PDB file of C-alpha atoms in Angstrom:
ATOM      1  CA  LYS A  24       0.000  -0.005  -0.009  1.00 85.00           C
ATOM      2  CA  GLN A  25       1.358   3.391  -0.987  1.00 90.00           C
ATOM      3  CA  GLU A  26       2.229   5.660   1.901  1.00 92.00           C
ATOM      4  CA  VAL A  27       3.161   9.332   1.612  1.00 95.00           C
ATOM      5  CA  THR A  28       5.103  11.202   4.272  1.00 95.00           C
ATOM      6  CA  GLN A  29       5.844  14.915   4.508  1.00 96.00           C
ATOM      7  CA  ILE A  30       8.582  16.432   6.636  1.00 91.00           C
ATOM      8  CA  PRO A  31       8.552  18.773   8.479  1.00 91.00           C
ATOM      9  CA  ALA A  32       4.955  18.902   9.734  1.00 94.00           C
ATOM     10  CA  ALA A  33       5.311  22.602  10.438  1.00 95.00           C
ATOM     11  CA  LEU A  34       7.787  25.246   9.394  1.00 95.00           C
ATOM     12  CA  SER A  35       8.202  28.914  10.397  1.00 96.00           C
ATOM     13  CA  VAL A  36      10.530  31.217   8.489  1.00 96.00           C
ATOM     14  CA  PRO A  37      11.119  34.960   8.110  1.00 97.00           C
ATOM     15  CA  GLU A  38      10.068  36.681   4.911  1.00 97.00           C
ATOM     16  CA  GLY A  39      12.607  36.428   2.085  1.00 97.00           C
ATOM     17  CA  GLU A  40      14.076  33.061   2.964  1.00 96.00           C
ATOM     18  CA  ASN A  41      14.369  30.222   0.458  1.00 97.00           C
ATOM     19  CA  LEU A  42      12.878  27.006   1.777  1.00 95.00           C
ATOM     20  CA  VAL A  43      12.438  23.345   0.903  1.00 96.00           C
ATOM     21  CA  LEU A  44       9.526  21.083   1.694  1.00 97.00           C
ATOM     22  CA  ASN A  45      10.011  17.340   1.536  1.00 97.00           C
ATOM     23  CA  CYS A  46       7.749  14.487   0.422  1.00 97.00           C
ATOM     24  CA  SER A  47       8.559  10.798   0.360  1.00 97.00           C
ATOM     25  CA  PHE A  48       6.588   7.842  -0.916  1.00 96.00           C
ATOM     26  CA  THR A  49       7.019   4.100  -0.491  1.00 95.00           C
ATOM     27  CA  ASP A  50       6.114   2.701  -3.910  1.00 91.00           C
ATOM     28  CA  SER A  51       8.069   4.188  -6.832  1.00 89.00           C
ATOM     29  CA  ALA A  52       5.567   2.895  -9.440  1.00 88.00           C
ATOM     30  CA  ILE A  53       3.700   6.172  -9.661  1.00 90.00           C
ATOM     31  CA  TYR A  54       1.876   7.896 -12.518  1.00 87.00           C
ATOM     32  CA  ASN A  55       2.530  11.410 -11.333  1.00 89.00           C
ATOM     33  CA  LEU A  56       3.033  13.538  -8.216  1.00 93.00           C
ATOM     34  CA  GLN A  57       1.227  16.719  -7.435  1.00 93.00           C
ATOM     35  CA  TRP A  58       1.828  19.523  -4.948  1.00 96.00           C
ATOM     36  CA  PHE A  59      -1.184  21.373  -3.534  1.00 95.00           C
ATOM     37  CA  ARG A  60      -1.704  24.410  -1.352  1.00 96.00           C
ATOM     38  CA  GLN A  61      -4.521  24.579   1.175  1.00 95.00           C
ATOM     39  CA  ASP A  62      -5.528  27.806   2.937  1.00 93.00           C
ATOM     40  CA  PRO A  63      -7.397  27.507   6.293  1.00 87.00           C
ATOM     41  CA  GLY A  64     -11.073  26.601   5.709  1.00 83.00           C
ATOM     42  CA  LYS A  65     -10.576  26.364   1.977  1.00 85.00           C
ATOM     43  CA  GLY A  66     -10.160  23.700  -0.667  1.00 88.00           C
ATOM     44  CA  LEU A  67      -6.965  22.593  -2.283  1.00 92.00           C
ATOM     45  CA  THR A  68      -5.277  24.422  -5.161  1.00 92.00           C
ATOM     46  CA  SER A  69      -2.982  22.510  -7.490  1.00 91.00           C
ATOM     47  CA  LEU A  70       0.462  24.114  -7.691  1.00 95.00           C
ATOM     48  CA  LEU A  71       2.571  21.794  -9.724  1.00 94.00           C
ATOM     49  CA  LEU A  72       2.184  18.362 -11.333  1.00 91.00           C
ATOM     50  CA  ILE A  73       5.190  16.217 -12.226  1.00 92.00           C
ATOM     51  CA  GLN A  74       4.688  13.299 -14.560  1.00 89.00           C
ATOM     52  CA  SER A  75       6.634  10.129 -13.715  1.00 89.00           C
ATOM     53  CA  SER A  76       8.891  10.705 -16.738  1.00 90.00           C
ATOM     54  CA  GLN A  77       9.802  14.235 -15.638  1.00 92.00           C
ATOM     55  CA  ARG A  78      12.432  15.358 -13.154  1.00 94.00           C
ATOM     56  CA  GLU A  79      11.088  18.781 -12.228  1.00 95.00           C
ATOM     57  CA  GLN A  80       8.477  21.460 -12.850  1.00 95.00           C
ATOM     58  CA  THR A  81       8.610  25.185 -12.249  1.00 96.00           C
ATOM     59  CA  SER A  82       5.988  27.842 -11.777  1.00 94.00           C
ATOM     60  CA  GLY A  83       7.144  31.323 -10.769  1.00 96.00           C
ATOM     61  CA  ARG A  84       8.949  31.080  -7.431  1.00 97.00           C
ATOM     62  CA  LEU A  85       8.088  27.386  -7.059  1.00 97.00           C
ATOM     63  CA  ASN A  86      10.130  24.505  -8.214  1.00 97.00           C
ATOM     64  CA  ALA A  87       9.240  20.849  -7.622  1.00 97.00           C
ATOM     65  CA  SER A  88      11.597  17.949  -8.232  1.00 97.00           C
ATOM     66  CA  LEU A  89      10.933  14.265  -8.472  1.00 97.00           C
ATOM     67  CA  ASP A  90      13.289  11.341  -7.886  1.00 95.00           C
ATOM     68  CA  LYS A  91      11.211   8.180  -8.425  1.00 92.00           C
ATOM     69  CA  SER A  92      14.052   5.726  -7.667  1.00 92.00           C
ATOM     70  CA  SER A  93      14.505   7.135  -4.172  1.00 94.00           C
ATOM     71  CA  GLY A  94      10.812   7.851  -3.642  1.00 95.00           C
ATOM     72  CA  ARG A  95      11.309  11.521  -2.967  1.00 97.00           C
ATOM     73  CA  SER A  96      10.023  14.905  -4.115  1.00 97.00           C
ATOM     74  CA  THR A  97      10.893  18.395  -2.941  1.00 97.00           C
ATOM     75  CA  LEU A  98       9.089  21.675  -3.275  1.00 97.00           C
ATOM     76  CA  TYR A  99      11.423  24.694  -3.345  1.00 97.00           C
ATOM     77  CA  ILE A 100       9.994  28.095  -2.616  1.00 97.00           C
ATOM     78  CA  ALA A 101      12.239  31.022  -3.431  1.00 97.00           C
ATOM     79  CA  ALA A 102      12.135  34.372  -1.649  1.00 97.00           C
ATOM     80  CA  SER A 103       9.213  33.396   0.601  1.00 97.00           C
ATOM     81  CA  GLN A 104       6.417  35.920   1.276  1.00 97.00           C
ATOM     82  CA  PRO A 105       3.761  36.130   4.014  1.00 97.00           C
ATOM     83  CA  GLY A 106       1.203  35.252   1.336  1.00 96.00           C
ATOM     84  CA  ASP A 107       2.875  31.835   0.991  1.00 97.00           C
ATOM     85  CA  SER A 108       1.632  30.942   4.494  1.00 97.00           C
ATOM     86  CA  ALA A 109      -0.584  27.852   4.032  1.00 97.00           C
ATOM     87  CA  THR A 110      -0.482  24.091   4.324  1.00 96.00           C
ATOM     88  CA  TYR A 111       1.312  22.343   1.471  1.00 97.00           C
ATOM     89  CA  LEU A 112       0.288  18.838   0.518  1.00 97.00           C
ATOM     90  CA  CYS A 113       1.869  16.395  -1.862  1.00 96.00           C
ATOM     91  CA  ALA A 114      -0.016  13.531  -3.438  1.00 94.00           C
ATOM     92  CA  VAL A 115       0.940  10.618  -5.679  1.00 93.00           C
ATOM     93  CA  GLU A 116      -1.198   8.970  -8.312  1.00 89.00           C
ATOM     94  CA  ASP A 117      -0.564   5.311  -8.636  1.00 79.00           C
ATOM     95  CA  THR A 118       0.017   4.026 -12.166  1.00 61.00           C
ATOM     96  CA  GLY A 119      -3.168   3.287 -14.099  1.00 55.00           C
ATOM     97  CA  PHE A 120      -5.626   4.680 -11.547  1.00 58.00           C
ATOM     98  CA  GLN A 121      -7.259   8.057 -11.034  1.00 68.00           C
ATOM     99  CA  LYS A 122      -6.735   7.870  -7.293  1.00 79.00           C
ATOM    100  CA  LEU A 123      -4.448  10.045  -5.215  1.00 88.00           C
ATOM    101  CA  VAL A 124      -2.641   9.174  -1.985  1.00 91.00           C
ATOM    102  CA  PHE A 125      -1.977  12.251   0.073  1.00 94.00           C
ATOM    103  CA  GLY A 126       0.598  13.129   2.636  1.00 95.00           C
ATOM    104  CA  THR A 127      -0.472  14.900   5.831  1.00 93.00           C
ATOM    105  CA  GLY A 128       1.020  18.185   4.778  1.00 95.00           C
ATOM    106  CA  THR A 129       3.518  20.805   5.919  1.00 97.00           C
ATOM    107  CA  ARG A 130       2.054  23.899   7.631  1.00 96.00           C
ATOM    108  CA  LEU A 131       4.130  26.914   6.574  1.00 97.00           C
ATOM    109  CA  LEU A 132       4.197  30.260   8.313  1.00 97.00           C
ATOM    110  CA  VAL A 133       6.136  33.120   6.728  1.00 97.00           C
ATOM    111  CA  SER A 134       6.553  36.055   9.048  1.00 96.00           C
ATOM    112  CA  PRO A 135       6.929  39.664   7.839  1.00 95.00           C
TER     113      PRO A 135
ATOM    114  CA  ASN B  10     -17.183  30.882 -12.537  1.00 60.00           C
ATOM    115  CA  ALA B  11     -16.030  27.509 -13.744  1.00 70.00           C
ATOM    116  CA  GLY B  12     -15.082  25.045 -11.090  1.00 90.00           C
ATOM    117  CA  VAL B  13     -16.362  22.507  -8.573  1.00 94.00           C
ATOM    118  CA  THR B  14     -19.288  23.519  -6.390  1.00 95.00           C
ATOM    119  CA  GLN B  15     -20.117  21.751  -3.112  1.00 96.00           C
ATOM    120  CA  THR B  16     -23.201  22.184  -0.958  1.00 96.00           C
ATOM    121  CA  PRO B  17     -23.811  22.533   1.896  1.00 96.00           C
ATOM    122  CA  LYS B  18     -20.695  24.141   3.365  1.00 95.00           C
ATOM    123  CA  PHE B  19     -21.652  23.177   6.922  1.00 96.00           C
ATOM    124  CA  GLN B  20     -24.033  20.527   8.303  1.00 96.00           C
ATOM    125  CA  VAL B  21     -24.819  19.113  11.698  1.00 97.00           C
ATOM    126  CA  LEU B  22     -26.470  15.711  11.910  1.00 96.00           C
ATOM    127  CA  LYS B  23     -27.623  13.417  14.621  1.00 97.00           C
ATOM    128  CA  THR B  24     -26.444   9.796  14.727  1.00 97.00           C
ATOM    129  CA  GLY B  25     -28.584   7.696  12.392  1.00 96.00           C
ATOM    130  CA  GLN B  26     -29.754  10.526  10.166  1.00 97.00           C
ATOM    131  CA  SER B  27     -29.120  10.433   6.459  1.00 96.00           C
ATOM    132  CA  MET B  28     -28.104  13.195   4.119  1.00 96.00           C
ATOM    133  CA  THR B  29     -26.555  13.931   0.723  1.00 97.00           C
ATOM    134  CA  LEU B  30     -23.573  16.114  -0.037  1.00 98.00           C
ATOM    135  CA  GLN B  31     -23.906  17.666  -3.443  1.00 98.00           C
ATOM    136  CA  CYS B  32     -21.077  18.163  -5.946  1.00 97.00           C
ATOM    137  CA  ALA B  33     -21.296  19.748  -9.368  1.00 97.00           C
ATOM    138  CA  GLN B  34     -18.644  20.682 -11.926  1.00 95.00           C
ATOM    139  CA  ASP B  35     -18.982  22.667 -15.122  1.00 93.00           C
ATOM    140  CA  MET B  36     -15.693  21.797 -16.752  1.00 89.00           C
ATOM    141  CA  ASN B  37     -16.950  18.673 -18.579  1.00 88.00           C
ATOM    142  CA  HIS B  38     -14.447  16.557 -16.620  1.00 89.00           C
ATOM    143  CA  GLU B  39     -14.797  12.805 -16.882  1.00 88.00           C
ATOM    144  CA  TYR B  40     -13.313  11.949 -13.544  1.00 90.00           C
ATOM    145  CA  MET B  41     -14.808  12.931 -10.176  1.00 93.00           C
ATOM    146  CA  SER B  42     -14.019  11.839  -6.653  1.00 94.00           C
ATOM    147  CA  TRP B  43     -14.810  12.342  -3.009  1.00 96.00           C
ATOM    148  CA  TYR B  44     -12.185  12.659  -0.248  1.00 96.00           C
ATOM    149  CA  ARG B  45     -12.474  13.145   3.449  1.00 97.00           C
ATOM    150  CA  GLN B  46      -9.922  15.079   5.454  1.00 95.00           C
ATOM    151  CA  ASP B  47      -9.270  14.313   9.099  1.00 94.00           C
ATOM    152  CA  PRO B  48      -6.623  15.814  11.416  1.00 86.00           C
ATOM    153  CA  GLY B  49      -3.325  13.948  11.158  1.00 82.00           C
ATOM    154  CA  MET B  50      -4.680  11.599   8.488  1.00 83.00           C
ATOM    155  CA  GLY B  51      -4.399  13.609   5.277  1.00 85.00           C
ATOM    156  CA  LEU B  52      -7.037  13.282   2.600  1.00 93.00           C
ATOM    157  CA  ARG B  53      -8.448   9.790   1.969  1.00 94.00           C
ATOM    158  CA  LEU B  54     -10.418   8.719  -1.065  1.00 92.00           C
ATOM    159  CA  ILE B  55     -14.024   7.589  -0.434  1.00 95.00           C
ATOM    160  CA  HIS B  56     -15.437   6.905  -3.890  1.00 95.00           C
ATOM    161  CA  TYR B  57     -14.591   7.904  -7.456  1.00 93.00           C
ATOM    162  CA  SER B  58     -16.111   7.883 -10.900  1.00 93.00           C
ATOM    163  CA  VAL B  59     -14.470   7.701 -14.323  1.00 88.00           C
ATOM    164  CA  GLY B  60     -17.610   8.747 -16.169  1.00 89.00           C
ATOM    165  CA  ALA B  61     -21.394   8.852 -16.092  1.00 91.00           C
ATOM    166  CA  GLY B  62     -22.857   5.569 -14.866  1.00 93.00           C
ATOM    167  CA  ILE B  63     -19.464   4.300 -13.567  1.00 93.00           C
ATOM    168  CA  THR B  64     -18.413   4.448  -9.910  1.00 94.00           C
ATOM    169  CA  ASP B  65     -15.941   2.569  -7.767  1.00 92.00           C
ATOM    170  CA  GLN B  66     -14.728   2.417  -4.164  1.00 92.00           C
ATOM    171  CA  GLY B  67     -11.752   4.149  -2.782  1.00 90.00           C
ATOM    172  CA  GLU B  68      -9.845   3.624   0.430  1.00 89.00           C
ATOM    173  CA  VAL B  69     -12.661   4.354   2.921  1.00 94.00           C
ATOM    174  CA  PRO B  70     -16.025   3.640   1.231  1.00 95.00           C
ATOM    175  CA  ASN B  71     -17.976   2.080   4.142  1.00 95.00           C
ATOM    176  CA  GLY B  72     -21.072   4.109   5.155  1.00 95.00           C
ATOM    177  CA  TYR B  73     -21.198   6.096   1.905  1.00 97.00           C
ATOM    178  CA  ASN B  74     -22.970   5.669  -1.403  1.00 97.00           C
ATOM    179  CA  VAL B  75     -22.489   7.502  -4.682  1.00 97.00           C
ATOM    180  CA  SER B  76     -24.065   7.654  -8.092  1.00 96.00           C
ATOM    181  CA  ARG B  77     -23.117   9.417 -11.320  1.00 96.00           C
ATOM    182  CA  SER B  78     -26.176   9.904 -13.526  1.00 96.00           C
ATOM    183  CA  THR B  79     -24.714  12.870 -15.371  1.00 95.00           C
ATOM    184  CA  THR B  80     -21.217  14.105 -16.170  1.00 93.00           C
ATOM    185  CA  GLU B  81     -21.761  17.239 -14.053  1.00 95.00           C
ATOM    186  CA  ASP B  82     -23.030  15.801 -10.748  1.00 97.00           C
ATOM    187  CA  PHE B  83     -21.541  13.374  -8.241  1.00 98.00           C
ATOM    188  CA  PRO B  84     -23.521  13.310  -4.948  1.00 98.00           C
ATOM    189  CA  LEU B  85     -22.275  11.565  -1.836  1.00 98.00           C
ATOM    190  CA  ARG B  86     -24.885   9.937   0.386  1.00 97.00           C
ATOM    191  CA  LEU B  87     -24.545   9.136   4.063  1.00 96.00           C
ATOM    192  CA  LEU B  88     -27.096   6.441   4.753  1.00 92.00           C
ATOM    193  CA  SER B  89     -26.970   6.358   8.560  1.00 96.00           C
ATOM    194  CA  ALA B  90     -24.583   8.984   9.971  1.00 96.00           C
ATOM    195  CA  ALA B  91     -22.109   7.990  12.646  1.00 96.00           C
ATOM    196  CA  PRO B  92     -19.842  10.223  14.808  1.00 96.00           C
ATOM    197  CA  SER B  93     -16.839   8.680  12.954  1.00 96.00           C
ATOM    198  CA  GLN B  94     -18.047  10.386   9.832  1.00 97.00           C
ATOM    199  CA  THR B  95     -17.419  13.842  11.338  1.00 97.00           C
ATOM    200  CA  SER B  96     -14.972  15.275   8.858  1.00 97.00           C
ATOM    201  CA  VAL B  97     -14.397  17.760   6.094  1.00 96.00           C
ATOM    202  CA  TYR B  98     -15.424  16.379   2.757  1.00 97.00           C
ATOM    203  CA  PHE B  99     -13.932  17.471  -0.550  1.00 96.00           C
ATOM    204  CA  CYS B 100     -15.203  16.750  -4.046  1.00 96.00           C
ATOM    205  CA  ALA B 101     -12.716  16.916  -6.864  1.00 93.00           C
ATOM    206  CA  SER B 102     -12.811  16.607 -10.651  1.00 92.00           C
ATOM    207  CA  GLN B 103     -10.011  15.808 -12.969  1.00 86.00           C
ATOM    208  CA  GLY B 104      -9.430  16.906 -16.512  1.00 74.00           C
ATOM    209  CA  HIS B 105      -6.534  17.440 -18.812  1.00 62.00           C
ATOM    210  CA  SER B 106      -4.230  20.406 -18.904  1.00 56.00           C
ATOM    211  CA  SER B 107      -1.336  20.374 -21.346  1.00 49.00           C
ATOM    212  CA  GLY B 108      -1.657  16.606 -21.505  1.00 50.00           C
ATOM    213  CA  ALA B 109      -1.534  16.034 -17.784  1.00 56.00           C
ATOM    214  CA  ASN B 110      -4.224  15.313 -15.223  1.00 67.00           C
ATOM    215  CA  VAL B 111      -4.878  18.272 -12.949  1.00 74.00           C
ATOM    216  CA  LEU B 112      -7.192  17.876  -9.984  1.00 83.00           C
ATOM    217  CA  THR B 113      -9.664  20.670  -9.167  1.00 88.00           C
ATOM    218  CA  PHE B 114     -11.155  20.713  -5.677  1.00 92.00           C
ATOM    219  CA  GLY B 115     -14.350  22.191  -4.293  1.00 94.00           C
ATOM    220  CA  ALA B 116     -14.217  24.386  -1.177  1.00 93.00           C
ATOM    221  CA  GLY B 117     -15.298  21.549   1.102  1.00 95.00           C
ATOM    222  CA  SER B 118     -18.242  20.530   3.253  1.00 96.00           C
ATOM    223  CA  ARG B 119     -17.733  20.427   6.997  1.00 96.00           C
ATOM    224  CA  LEU B 120     -19.921  17.702   8.593  1.00 97.00           C
ATOM    225  CA  THR B 121     -20.474  17.201  12.297  1.00 97.00           C
ATOM    226  CA  VAL B 122     -22.313  14.081  13.563  1.00 97.00           C
ATOM    227  CA  LEU B 123     -23.515  14.240  17.147  1.00 96.00           C
TER     228      LEU B 123
END
């Protein structure tokens, strides 16, 4: 059974810092991996999707990498801003199915 | 605005009552799914559908029923609510963007079972 772990569970940084969020998964036979953002009391917003054949994806200040062989993904946030404060979730989609397995998330607080 | 719409946003039930959480999407997505989110557990898949008339079970299907009579709608039914079903429920639909599957979530429905 696929299991997804995110470390750290919470992170607090001052504005302007570059930071890395980690995601690991137990079964490397994945179809893709997605990173989501969740604001308190809101739904999830897709940030980046990495196909299994890709190594990384970038969107603005966000860069996500994928290493299937080691079962790891990282989300890099450059020059963090208070507006980046949210919970970040990663999820893997097992090959051939439209079902996602989620990690428990990293709660990020960026202080002005 | 295009997207996934969930109703109601909040609901309180008594043990044994039944109710339906509604989900509608206007993006003509084939795939729809229901997740529940509990503290410390992450999101877990309840049921999903790959098209009208086709549904299947996810990781935690017990106590829930679904149907998919149209492409747009995917309601989730609680037949006899239990306190263990207190959770935040998210509906999601999945389409294609630049050849990849991107999941779009609704804003969630917070359910409390007393």
